[in-house]
Amino acid sequence: IDLVANVKNSTCKSGISNQGNIDLGVVGVGYFSGNVTPESYQPGGKEFTITVSDCALQGTGDVLNQLHIDFRALSGVMAAGSRQIFANEISSGASNVGVVIFSTQDSANTFNVLNASGGSRSVYPVMSDDMNGSSWKFSTRMQKIDPALSVTSGQLMSHVLVDIYYE
């Protein structure tokens, strides 16, 4: 048994728009044609906002912090063959389809919140005085997992845990 923990004194509370329920709608299998990769931001995804509050700020003064907004699969399982695509948790649902999340805070710098090895990219410089009550924009959409395989129809559901802390 490996038990691992990370205790931080610099955590924050979060609020997610629409209580964290994001309906990606209905699309046909043709939606997944083309060479759209997990790195490709595509307009038209579902937008959502994370609001940061109750950060236990350390020290005094208005200092620059690095705010981390980390996303990970609640089940701990990502889509097979990718560490950037959240898996479909419905085994009888749509196949070869998962979910990707992009940071859209800066429209000139949109990016998948996870790098190719599954590490978090969502790190934002923010001053102490601006952290509490700040809002951060994201977009999510469905993503074909293996470009060589077909997508089959069905339901899609993925539960994603959001951890927020600062350094």
Short mmCIF file of N, CA and C in Angstrom, two decimals:
data_model
loop_
_atom_site.label_atom_id
_atom_site.label_comp_id
_atom_site.label_asym_id
_atom_site.label_seq_id
_atom_site.Cartn_x
_atom_site.Cartn_y
_atom_site.Cartn_z
N ILE A 1 0.85 -1.18 0.00
CA ILE A 1 0.00 0.00 0.00
C ILE A 1 0.89 1.23 0.00
N ASP A 2 0.65 2.10 -0.95
CA ASP A 2 1.33 3.39 -0.98
C ASP A 2 0.32 4.46 -0.61
N LEU A 3 0.57 5.16 0.46
CA LEU A 3 -0.29 6.26 0.87
C LEU A 3 0.49 7.54 0.68
N VAL A 4 -0.10 8.46 -0.06
CA VAL A 4 0.58 9.70 -0.39
C VAL A 4 -0.32 10.86 -0.02
N ALA A 5 0.26 11.92 0.53
CA ALA A 5 -0.52 13.11 0.88
C ALA A 5 0.33 14.34 0.64
N ASN A 6 -0.34 15.46 0.55
CA ASN A 6 0.33 16.74 0.41
C ASN A 6 -0.48 17.74 1.23
N VAL A 7 0.08 18.23 2.31
CA VAL A 7 -0.61 19.16 3.18
C VAL A 7 -0.13 20.56 2.85
N LYS A 8 -1.07 21.45 2.57
CA LYS A 8 -0.72 22.82 2.21
C LYS A 8 -1.50 23.78 3.10
N ASN A 9 -0.87 24.87 3.45
CA ASN A 9 -1.52 25.91 4.23
C ASN A 9 -2.01 27.02 3.31
N SER A 10 -1.84 26.83 2.03
CA SER A 10 -2.14 27.90 1.07
C SER A 10 -3.23 27.49 0.09
N THR A 11 -4.33 26.96 0.62
CA THR A 11 -5.42 26.52 -0.23
C THR A 11 -6.49 27.60 -0.32
N CYS A 12 -7.39 27.42 -1.27
CA CYS A 12 -8.48 28.36 -1.49
C CYS A 12 -9.76 27.57 -1.71
N LYS A 13 -10.89 28.21 -1.48
CA LYS A 13 -12.18 27.63 -1.83
C LYS A 13 -12.49 28.03 -3.26
N SER A 14 -13.36 27.25 -3.87
CA SER A 14 -13.72 27.56 -5.25
C SER A 14 -15.22 27.47 -5.45
N GLY A 15 -15.67 28.17 -6.44
CA GLY A 15 -17.04 28.07 -6.91
C GLY A 15 -16.98 27.88 -8.41
N ILE A 16 -17.80 26.99 -8.92
CA ILE A 16 -17.81 26.72 -10.36
C ILE A 16 -19.18 27.09 -10.89
N SER A 17 -19.20 27.81 -12.01
CA SER A 17 -20.46 28.24 -12.59
C SER A 17 -21.39 27.04 -12.81
N ASN A 18 -22.69 27.30 -12.67
CA ASN A 18 -23.73 26.29 -12.82
C ASN A 18 -23.51 25.09 -11.89
N GLN A 19 -23.00 25.34 -10.71
CA GLN A 19 -22.73 24.33 -9.69
C GLN A 19 -21.84 23.20 -10.21
N GLY A 20 -21.05 23.49 -11.24
CA GLY A 20 -20.13 22.50 -11.77
C GLY A 20 -20.75 21.51 -12.73
N ASN A 21 -22.01 21.73 -13.10
CA ASN A 21 -22.66 20.84 -14.06
C ASN A 21 -22.55 21.45 -15.45
N ILE A 22 -21.87 20.78 -16.34
CA ILE A 22 -21.64 21.30 -17.69
C ILE A 22 -22.21 20.30 -18.69
N ASP A 23 -23.21 20.75 -19.44
CA ASP A 23 -23.85 19.92 -20.46
C ASP A 23 -23.19 20.21 -21.80
N LEU A 24 -22.52 19.24 -22.34
CA LEU A 24 -21.82 19.42 -23.62
C LEU A 24 -22.75 19.25 -24.82
N GLY A 25 -24.01 18.96 -24.56
CA GLY A 25 -24.99 18.88 -25.64
C GLY A 25 -24.91 17.58 -26.42
N VAL A 26 -25.51 17.62 -27.61
CA VAL A 26 -25.57 16.46 -28.49
C VAL A 26 -24.86 16.82 -29.79
N VAL A 27 -23.97 15.95 -30.22
CA VAL A 27 -23.29 16.12 -31.51
C VAL A 27 -23.36 14.80 -32.27
N GLY A 28 -23.25 14.89 -33.58
CA GLY A 28 -23.16 13.69 -34.41
C GLY A 28 -21.73 13.19 -34.45
N VAL A 29 -21.54 11.95 -34.90
CA VAL A 29 -20.19 11.41 -34.96
C VAL A 29 -19.32 12.19 -35.94
N GLY A 30 -19.92 12.90 -36.88
CA GLY A 30 -19.19 13.74 -37.82
C GLY A 30 -18.46 14.90 -37.15
N TYR A 31 -18.89 15.25 -35.94
CA TYR A 31 -18.23 16.31 -35.17
C TYR A 31 -16.75 15.99 -34.95
N PHE A 32 -16.42 14.72 -34.94
CA PHE A 32 -15.07 14.27 -34.59
C PHE A 32 -14.17 14.05 -35.80
N SER A 33 -14.61 14.50 -36.98
CA SER A 33 -13.75 14.35 -38.16
C SER A 33 -12.67 15.43 -38.15
N GLY A 34 -11.66 15.25 -38.95
CA GLY A 34 -10.58 16.23 -39.00
C GLY A 34 -9.46 15.89 -38.04
N ASN A 35 -8.50 16.78 -37.99
CA ASN A 35 -7.31 16.54 -37.18
C ASN A 35 -7.30 17.40 -35.92
N VAL A 36 -8.37 17.36 -35.18
CA VAL A 36 -8.45 18.13 -33.94
C VAL A 36 -7.78 17.31 -32.84
N THR A 37 -6.73 17.85 -32.28
CA THR A 37 -5.97 17.15 -31.24
C THR A 37 -6.35 17.70 -29.86
N PRO A 38 -5.90 17.04 -28.79
CA PRO A 38 -6.15 17.56 -27.45
C PRO A 38 -5.49 18.91 -27.20
N GLU A 39 -4.55 19.30 -28.05
CA GLU A 39 -3.88 20.60 -27.94
C GLU A 39 -4.61 21.69 -28.71
N SER A 40 -5.58 21.30 -29.54
CA SER A 40 -6.26 22.25 -30.43
C SER A 40 -7.46 22.88 -29.74
N TYR A 41 -7.34 24.17 -29.44
CA TYR A 41 -8.50 24.87 -28.89
C TYR A 41 -9.47 25.13 -30.03
N GLN A 42 -10.73 24.81 -29.82
CA GLN A 42 -11.77 25.02 -30.81
C GLN A 42 -12.87 25.88 -30.21
N PRO A 43 -13.17 27.03 -30.80
CA PRO A 43 -14.29 27.82 -30.30
C PRO A 43 -15.57 26.98 -30.37
N GLY A 44 -16.52 27.29 -29.52
CA GLY A 44 -17.78 26.57 -29.52
C GLY A 44 -17.91 25.55 -28.41
N GLY A 45 -16.85 25.36 -27.63
CA GLY A 45 -16.96 24.49 -26.46
C GLY A 45 -17.83 25.16 -25.42
N LYS A 46 -18.12 24.47 -24.36
CA LYS A 46 -18.92 25.05 -23.27
C LYS A 46 -18.01 25.80 -22.31
N GLU A 47 -18.32 27.06 -22.12
CA GLU A 47 -17.53 27.92 -21.23
C GLU A 47 -17.97 27.71 -19.79
N PHE A 48 -17.04 27.81 -18.87
CA PHE A 48 -17.37 27.83 -17.45
C PHE A 48 -16.35 28.67 -16.71
N THR A 49 -16.72 29.10 -15.52
CA THR A 49 -15.88 29.99 -14.74
C THR A 49 -15.64 29.39 -13.37
N ILE A 50 -14.42 29.51 -12.89
CA ILE A 50 -14.08 29.12 -11.52
C ILE A 50 -13.77 30.40 -10.75
N THR A 51 -14.45 30.58 -9.62
CA THR A 51 -14.22 31.73 -8.76
C THR A 51 -13.45 31.27 -7.54
N VAL A 52 -12.42 32.02 -7.20
CA VAL A 52 -11.53 31.69 -6.08
C VAL A 52 -11.88 32.58 -4.90
N SER A 53 -12.00 31.96 -3.71
CA SER A 53 -12.32 32.73 -2.50
C SER A 53 -11.68 32.09 -1.28
N ASP A 54 -11.70 32.82 -0.20
CA ASP A 54 -11.23 32.33 1.10
C ASP A 54 -9.81 31.75 1.06
N CYS A 55 -8.94 32.39 0.30
CA CYS A 55 -7.54 31.97 0.30
C CYS A 55 -6.91 32.41 1.62
N ALA A 56 -6.28 31.48 2.30
CA ALA A 56 -5.60 31.80 3.56
C ALA A 56 -4.26 32.42 3.23
N LEU A 57 -4.28 33.72 2.94
CA LEU A 57 -3.06 34.40 2.49
C LEU A 57 -2.02 34.46 3.59
N GLN A 58 -0.80 34.14 3.22
CA GLN A 58 0.32 34.12 4.17
C GLN A 58 1.08 35.44 4.08
N GLY A 59 1.59 35.90 5.18
CA GLY A 59 2.41 37.11 5.16
C GLY A 59 1.58 38.37 5.02
N THR A 60 2.25 39.47 4.77
CA THR A 60 1.58 40.75 4.64
C THR A 60 1.98 41.41 3.33
N GLY A 61 1.14 42.32 2.91
CA GLY A 61 1.46 43.08 1.71
C GLY A 61 0.92 42.43 0.45
N ASP A 62 0.90 43.22 -0.60
CA ASP A 62 0.42 42.77 -1.89
C ASP A 62 1.60 42.19 -2.66
N VAL A 63 1.72 40.86 -2.67
CA VAL A 63 2.85 40.21 -3.32
C VAL A 63 2.35 39.33 -4.47
N LEU A 64 3.25 39.04 -5.39
CA LEU A 64 2.91 38.20 -6.52
C LEU A 64 2.89 36.74 -6.08
N ASN A 65 1.82 36.05 -6.42
CA ASN A 65 1.65 34.63 -6.12
C ASN A 65 1.46 33.87 -7.42
N GLN A 66 1.66 32.58 -7.35
CA GLN A 66 1.35 31.70 -8.47
C GLN A 66 0.12 30.89 -8.06
N LEU A 67 -1.01 31.17 -8.70
CA LEU A 67 -2.25 30.47 -8.40
C LEU A 67 -2.33 29.23 -9.28
N HIS A 68 -2.48 28.07 -8.64
CA HIS A 68 -2.58 26.80 -9.35
C HIS A 68 -4.04 26.36 -9.34
N ILE A 69 -4.58 26.08 -10.50
CA ILE A 69 -5.92 25.50 -10.63
C ILE A 69 -5.71 24.17 -11.35
N ASP A 70 -5.69 23.10 -10.57
CA ASP A 70 -5.35 21.78 -11.09
C ASP A 70 -6.61 20.95 -11.32
N PHE A 71 -6.67 20.29 -12.46
CA PHE A 71 -7.79 19.43 -12.83
C PHE A 71 -7.29 17.99 -12.88
N ARG A 72 -8.07 17.08 -12.30
CA ARG A 72 -7.71 15.67 -12.39
C ARG A 72 -8.97 14.82 -12.37
N ALA A 73 -8.90 13.67 -12.98
CA ALA A 73 -10.04 12.76 -13.04
C ALA A 73 -10.38 12.29 -11.63
N LEU A 74 -11.62 12.41 -11.24
CA LEU A 74 -12.04 11.97 -9.91
C LEU A 74 -11.76 10.49 -9.73
N SER A 75 -11.94 9.71 -10.78
CA SER A 75 -11.69 8.26 -10.72
C SER A 75 -10.20 7.94 -10.76
N GLY A 76 -9.39 8.92 -11.15
CA GLY A 76 -7.96 8.69 -11.32
C GLY A 76 -7.61 8.10 -12.67
N VAL A 77 -8.61 7.85 -13.51
CA VAL A 77 -8.38 7.21 -14.81
C VAL A 77 -8.59 8.22 -15.93
N MET A 78 -7.57 8.35 -16.76
CA MET A 78 -7.67 9.19 -17.96
C MET A 78 -8.00 8.30 -19.15
N ALA A 79 -8.30 8.92 -20.29
CA ALA A 79 -8.60 8.15 -21.50
C ALA A 79 -7.38 7.31 -21.89
N ALA A 80 -7.63 6.10 -22.37
CA ALA A 80 -6.54 5.19 -22.75
C ALA A 80 -5.66 5.84 -23.82
N GLY A 81 -4.36 5.87 -23.56
CA GLY A 81 -3.42 6.41 -24.53
C GLY A 81 -3.23 7.91 -24.48
N SER A 82 -3.90 8.60 -23.56
CA SER A 82 -3.75 10.05 -23.45
C SER A 82 -3.78 10.48 -21.99
N ARG A 83 -2.94 11.42 -21.65
CA ARG A 83 -2.98 11.99 -20.30
C ARG A 83 -3.56 13.39 -20.32
N GLN A 84 -4.12 13.79 -21.48
CA GLN A 84 -4.74 15.11 -21.61
C GLN A 84 -6.25 15.03 -21.78
N ILE A 85 -6.77 13.82 -21.96
CA ILE A 85 -8.20 13.63 -22.22
C ILE A 85 -8.82 12.89 -21.04
N PHE A 86 -9.87 13.48 -20.47
CA PHE A 86 -10.60 12.84 -19.38
C PHE A 86 -11.49 11.75 -19.98
N ALA A 87 -11.46 10.57 -19.38
CA ALA A 87 -12.16 9.40 -19.91
C ALA A 87 -13.67 9.50 -19.76
N ASN A 88 -14.37 8.80 -20.66
CA ASN A 88 -15.81 8.60 -20.51
C ASN A 88 -16.00 7.53 -19.45
N GLU A 89 -16.74 7.86 -18.40
CA GLU A 89 -16.95 6.92 -17.29
C GLU A 89 -18.09 5.94 -17.54
N ILE A 90 -18.83 6.13 -18.63
CA ILE A 90 -19.94 5.23 -18.95
C ILE A 90 -19.41 4.15 -19.89
N SER A 91 -19.22 2.95 -19.36
CA SER A 91 -18.59 1.89 -20.15
C SER A 91 -19.43 1.50 -21.37
N SER A 92 -20.75 1.64 -21.28
CA SER A 92 -21.61 1.30 -22.42
C SER A 92 -21.94 2.54 -23.26
N GLY A 93 -21.28 3.65 -22.97
CA GLY A 93 -21.56 4.91 -23.67
C GLY A 93 -20.73 5.06 -24.94
N ALA A 94 -20.61 6.31 -25.38
CA ALA A 94 -19.83 6.62 -26.57
C ALA A 94 -18.41 6.09 -26.41
N SER A 95 -17.88 5.51 -27.48
CA SER A 95 -16.51 5.00 -27.39
C SER A 95 -15.57 5.87 -28.22
N ASN A 96 -14.33 5.86 -27.81
CA ASN A 96 -13.26 6.64 -28.44
C ASN A 96 -13.51 8.15 -28.29
N VAL A 97 -14.21 8.52 -27.23
CA VAL A 97 -14.52 9.93 -26.96
C VAL A 97 -14.24 10.23 -25.50
N GLY A 98 -13.61 11.36 -25.24
CA GLY A 98 -13.40 11.85 -23.89
C GLY A 98 -13.65 13.34 -23.85
N VAL A 99 -13.12 13.98 -22.83
CA VAL A 99 -13.35 15.41 -22.61
C VAL A 99 -12.00 16.10 -22.40
N VAL A 100 -11.85 17.28 -23.00
CA VAL A 100 -10.67 18.11 -22.77
C VAL A 100 -11.11 19.45 -22.19
N ILE A 101 -10.25 20.06 -21.41
CA ILE A 101 -10.52 21.35 -20.78
C ILE A 101 -9.41 22.31 -21.17
N PHE A 102 -9.80 23.52 -21.54
CA PHE A 102 -8.85 24.56 -21.95
C PHE A 102 -8.98 25.77 -21.06
N SER A 103 -7.85 26.38 -20.76
CA SER A 103 -7.85 27.69 -20.12
C SER A 103 -8.11 28.72 -21.21
N THR A 104 -9.10 29.59 -20.97
CA THR A 104 -9.42 30.66 -21.92
C THR A 104 -9.31 32.02 -21.25
N GLN A 105 -8.61 32.07 -20.13
CA GLN A 105 -8.45 33.32 -19.38
C GLN A 105 -7.86 34.42 -20.26
N ASP A 106 -6.88 34.05 -21.05
CA ASP A 106 -6.23 34.98 -21.97
C ASP A 106 -6.52 34.49 -23.38
N SER A 107 -7.37 35.21 -24.11
CA SER A 107 -7.79 34.75 -25.44
C SER A 107 -6.61 34.60 -26.41
N ALA A 108 -5.51 35.26 -26.13
CA ALA A 108 -4.31 35.13 -26.98
C ALA A 108 -3.45 33.94 -26.57
N ASN A 109 -3.80 33.28 -25.46
CA ASN A 109 -3.01 32.16 -24.96
C ASN A 109 -3.94 31.11 -24.37
N THR A 110 -4.68 30.41 -25.23
CA THR A 110 -5.55 29.33 -24.78
C THR A 110 -4.75 28.04 -24.80
N PHE A 111 -4.99 27.17 -23.82
CA PHE A 111 -4.21 25.94 -23.74
C PHE A 111 -4.97 24.87 -22.99
N ASN A 112 -4.68 23.59 -23.35
CA ASN A 112 -5.21 22.46 -22.59
C ASN A 112 -4.63 22.57 -21.18
N VAL A 113 -5.46 22.38 -20.18
CA VAL A 113 -5.01 22.55 -18.79
C VAL A 113 -4.02 21.47 -18.38
N LEU A 114 -3.90 20.42 -19.18
CA LEU A 114 -2.95 19.35 -18.90
C LEU A 114 -1.93 19.26 -20.03
N ASN A 115 -0.67 19.05 -19.68
CA ASN A 115 0.34 18.85 -20.71
C ASN A 115 0.32 17.39 -21.16
N ALA A 116 1.14 17.04 -22.14
CA ALA A 116 1.12 15.70 -22.73
C ALA A 116 1.40 14.60 -21.71
N SER A 117 2.12 14.91 -20.64
CA SER A 117 2.40 13.89 -19.61
C SER A 117 1.38 13.93 -18.47
N GLY A 118 0.35 14.76 -18.59
CA GLY A 118 -0.71 14.81 -17.58
C GLY A 118 -0.49 15.82 -16.48
N GLY A 119 0.60 16.56 -16.53
CA GLY A 119 0.88 17.59 -15.52
C GLY A 119 0.04 18.83 -15.75
N SER A 120 -0.21 19.55 -14.69
CA SER A 120 -1.04 20.75 -14.78
C SER A 120 -0.28 21.91 -15.41
N ARG A 121 -0.98 22.63 -16.28
CA ARG A 121 -0.44 23.85 -16.89
C ARG A 121 -1.13 25.10 -16.35
N SER A 122 -2.17 24.93 -15.58
CA SER A 122 -3.01 26.07 -15.16
C SER A 122 -2.40 26.78 -13.96
N VAL A 123 -1.39 27.58 -14.23
CA VAL A 123 -0.71 28.36 -13.20
C VAL A 123 -0.77 29.82 -13.65
N TYR A 124 -1.29 30.67 -12.76
CA TYR A 124 -1.53 32.06 -13.13
C TYR A 124 -0.87 33.00 -12.13
N PRO A 125 -0.12 33.99 -12.61
CA PRO A 125 0.43 35.00 -11.70
C PRO A 125 -0.69 35.93 -11.24
N VAL A 126 -0.80 36.13 -9.93
CA VAL A 126 -1.85 37.01 -9.41
C VAL A 126 -1.35 37.65 -8.12
N MET A 127 -1.66 38.91 -7.94
CA MET A 127 -1.27 39.63 -6.74
C MET A 127 -2.18 39.22 -5.58
N SER A 128 -1.65 39.23 -4.36
CA SER A 128 -2.42 38.84 -3.17
C SER A 128 -3.74 39.58 -3.07
N ASP A 129 -3.71 40.89 -3.31
CA ASP A 129 -4.91 41.70 -3.17
C ASP A 129 -5.98 41.37 -4.21
N ASP A 130 -5.59 40.71 -5.28
CA ASP A 130 -6.54 40.39 -6.35
C ASP A 130 -7.01 38.93 -6.33
N MET A 131 -6.44 38.10 -5.44
CA MET A 131 -6.73 36.68 -5.49
C MET A 131 -8.15 36.34 -5.04
N ASN A 132 -8.54 36.77 -3.84
CA ASN A 132 -9.87 36.46 -3.34
C ASN A 132 -10.92 37.16 -4.20
N GLY A 133 -11.88 36.39 -4.66
CA GLY A 133 -12.93 36.92 -5.52
C GLY A 133 -12.57 36.93 -6.99
N SER A 134 -11.39 36.42 -7.34
CA SER A 134 -11.00 36.40 -8.75
C SER A 134 -11.75 35.29 -9.50
N SER A 135 -11.94 35.51 -10.79
CA SER A 135 -12.63 34.53 -11.65
C SER A 135 -11.71 34.12 -12.78
N TRP A 136 -11.79 32.85 -13.15
CA TRP A 136 -10.90 32.26 -14.15
C TRP A 136 -11.74 31.52 -15.17
N LYS A 137 -11.48 31.78 -16.45
CA LYS A 137 -12.32 31.26 -17.54
C LYS A 137 -11.72 29.99 -18.15
N PHE A 138 -12.62 29.05 -18.42
CA PHE A 138 -12.24 27.79 -19.04
C PHE A 138 -13.29 27.39 -20.07
N SER A 139 -12.92 26.46 -20.93
CA SER A 139 -13.82 25.92 -21.93
C SER A 139 -13.59 24.42 -22.01
N THR A 140 -14.66 23.67 -22.24
CA THR A 140 -14.53 22.22 -22.34
C THR A 140 -15.29 21.73 -23.56
N ARG A 141 -14.82 20.65 -24.12
CA ARG A 141 -15.46 20.04 -25.29
C ARG A 141 -15.12 18.56 -25.33
N MET A 142 -15.85 17.84 -26.19
CA MET A 142 -15.56 16.43 -26.41
C MET A 142 -14.35 16.31 -27.34
N GLN A 143 -13.62 15.22 -27.19
CA GLN A 143 -12.40 15.00 -27.97
C GLN A 143 -12.30 13.54 -28.39
N LYS A 144 -12.04 13.31 -29.67
CA LYS A 144 -11.75 11.96 -30.15
C LYS A 144 -10.42 11.52 -29.55
N ILE A 145 -10.37 10.30 -29.04
CA ILE A 145 -9.18 9.83 -28.34
C ILE A 145 -8.11 9.32 -29.32
N ASP A 146 -8.48 8.34 -30.13
CA ASP A 146 -7.53 7.75 -31.08
C ASP A 146 -7.96 8.13 -32.49
N PRO A 147 -7.18 8.95 -33.19
CA PRO A 147 -7.58 9.40 -34.53
C PRO A 147 -7.74 8.26 -35.54
N ALA A 148 -7.13 7.11 -35.28
CA ALA A 148 -7.21 5.98 -36.21
C ALA A 148 -8.48 5.16 -36.04
N LEU A 149 -9.21 5.38 -34.95
CA LEU A 149 -10.42 4.60 -34.67
C LEU A 149 -11.67 5.45 -34.86
N SER A 150 -12.78 4.77 -35.11
CA SER A 150 -14.06 5.45 -35.25
C SER A 150 -14.64 5.79 -33.89
N VAL A 151 -15.52 6.77 -33.88
CA VAL A 151 -16.29 7.12 -32.70
C VAL A 151 -17.63 6.42 -32.80
N THR A 152 -18.09 5.82 -31.71
CA THR A 152 -19.44 5.26 -31.69
C THR A 152 -20.31 6.11 -30.78
N SER A 153 -21.58 6.14 -31.10
CA SER A 153 -22.52 7.00 -30.37
C SER A 153 -22.84 6.43 -28.99
N GLY A 154 -23.30 7.31 -28.14
CA GLY A 154 -23.69 6.94 -26.78
C GLY A 154 -23.48 8.10 -25.84
N GLN A 155 -23.79 7.87 -24.59
CA GLN A 155 -23.65 8.93 -23.58
C GLN A 155 -22.19 9.10 -23.18
N LEU A 156 -21.92 10.28 -22.63
CA LEU A 156 -20.58 10.61 -22.16
C LEU A 156 -20.70 11.30 -20.81
N MET A 157 -19.91 10.85 -19.85
CA MET A 157 -19.87 11.50 -18.54
C MET A 157 -18.46 11.40 -17.99
N SER A 158 -18.00 12.50 -17.43
CA SER A 158 -16.68 12.52 -16.81
C SER A 158 -16.74 13.41 -15.59
N HIS A 159 -16.21 12.94 -14.48
CA HIS A 159 -16.16 13.72 -13.24
C HIS A 159 -14.72 14.20 -13.04
N VAL A 160 -14.58 15.50 -12.87
CA VAL A 160 -13.26 16.11 -12.76
C VAL A 160 -13.16 16.84 -11.43
N LEU A 161 -12.09 16.59 -10.71
CA LEU A 161 -11.83 17.26 -9.44
C LEU A 161 -10.95 18.47 -9.69
N VAL A 162 -11.26 19.59 -9.03
CA VAL A 162 -10.47 20.81 -9.17
C VAL A 162 -9.81 21.11 -7.84
N ASP A 163 -8.49 21.22 -7.84
CA ASP A 163 -7.72 21.61 -6.65
C ASP A 163 -7.17 23.00 -6.89
N ILE A 164 -7.31 23.89 -5.90
CA ILE A 164 -6.82 25.26 -6.04
C ILE A 164 -5.92 25.59 -4.86
N TYR A 165 -4.71 26.07 -5.18
CA TYR A 165 -3.79 26.52 -4.14
C TYR A 165 -2.86 27.55 -4.76
N TYR A 166 -2.07 28.19 -3.93
CA TYR A 166 -1.13 29.19 -4.45
C TYR A 166 0.22 29.04 -3.77
N GLU A 167 1.23 29.60 -4.42
CA GLU A 167 2.58 29.58 -3.87
C GLU A 167 3.13 30.99 -3.90
#
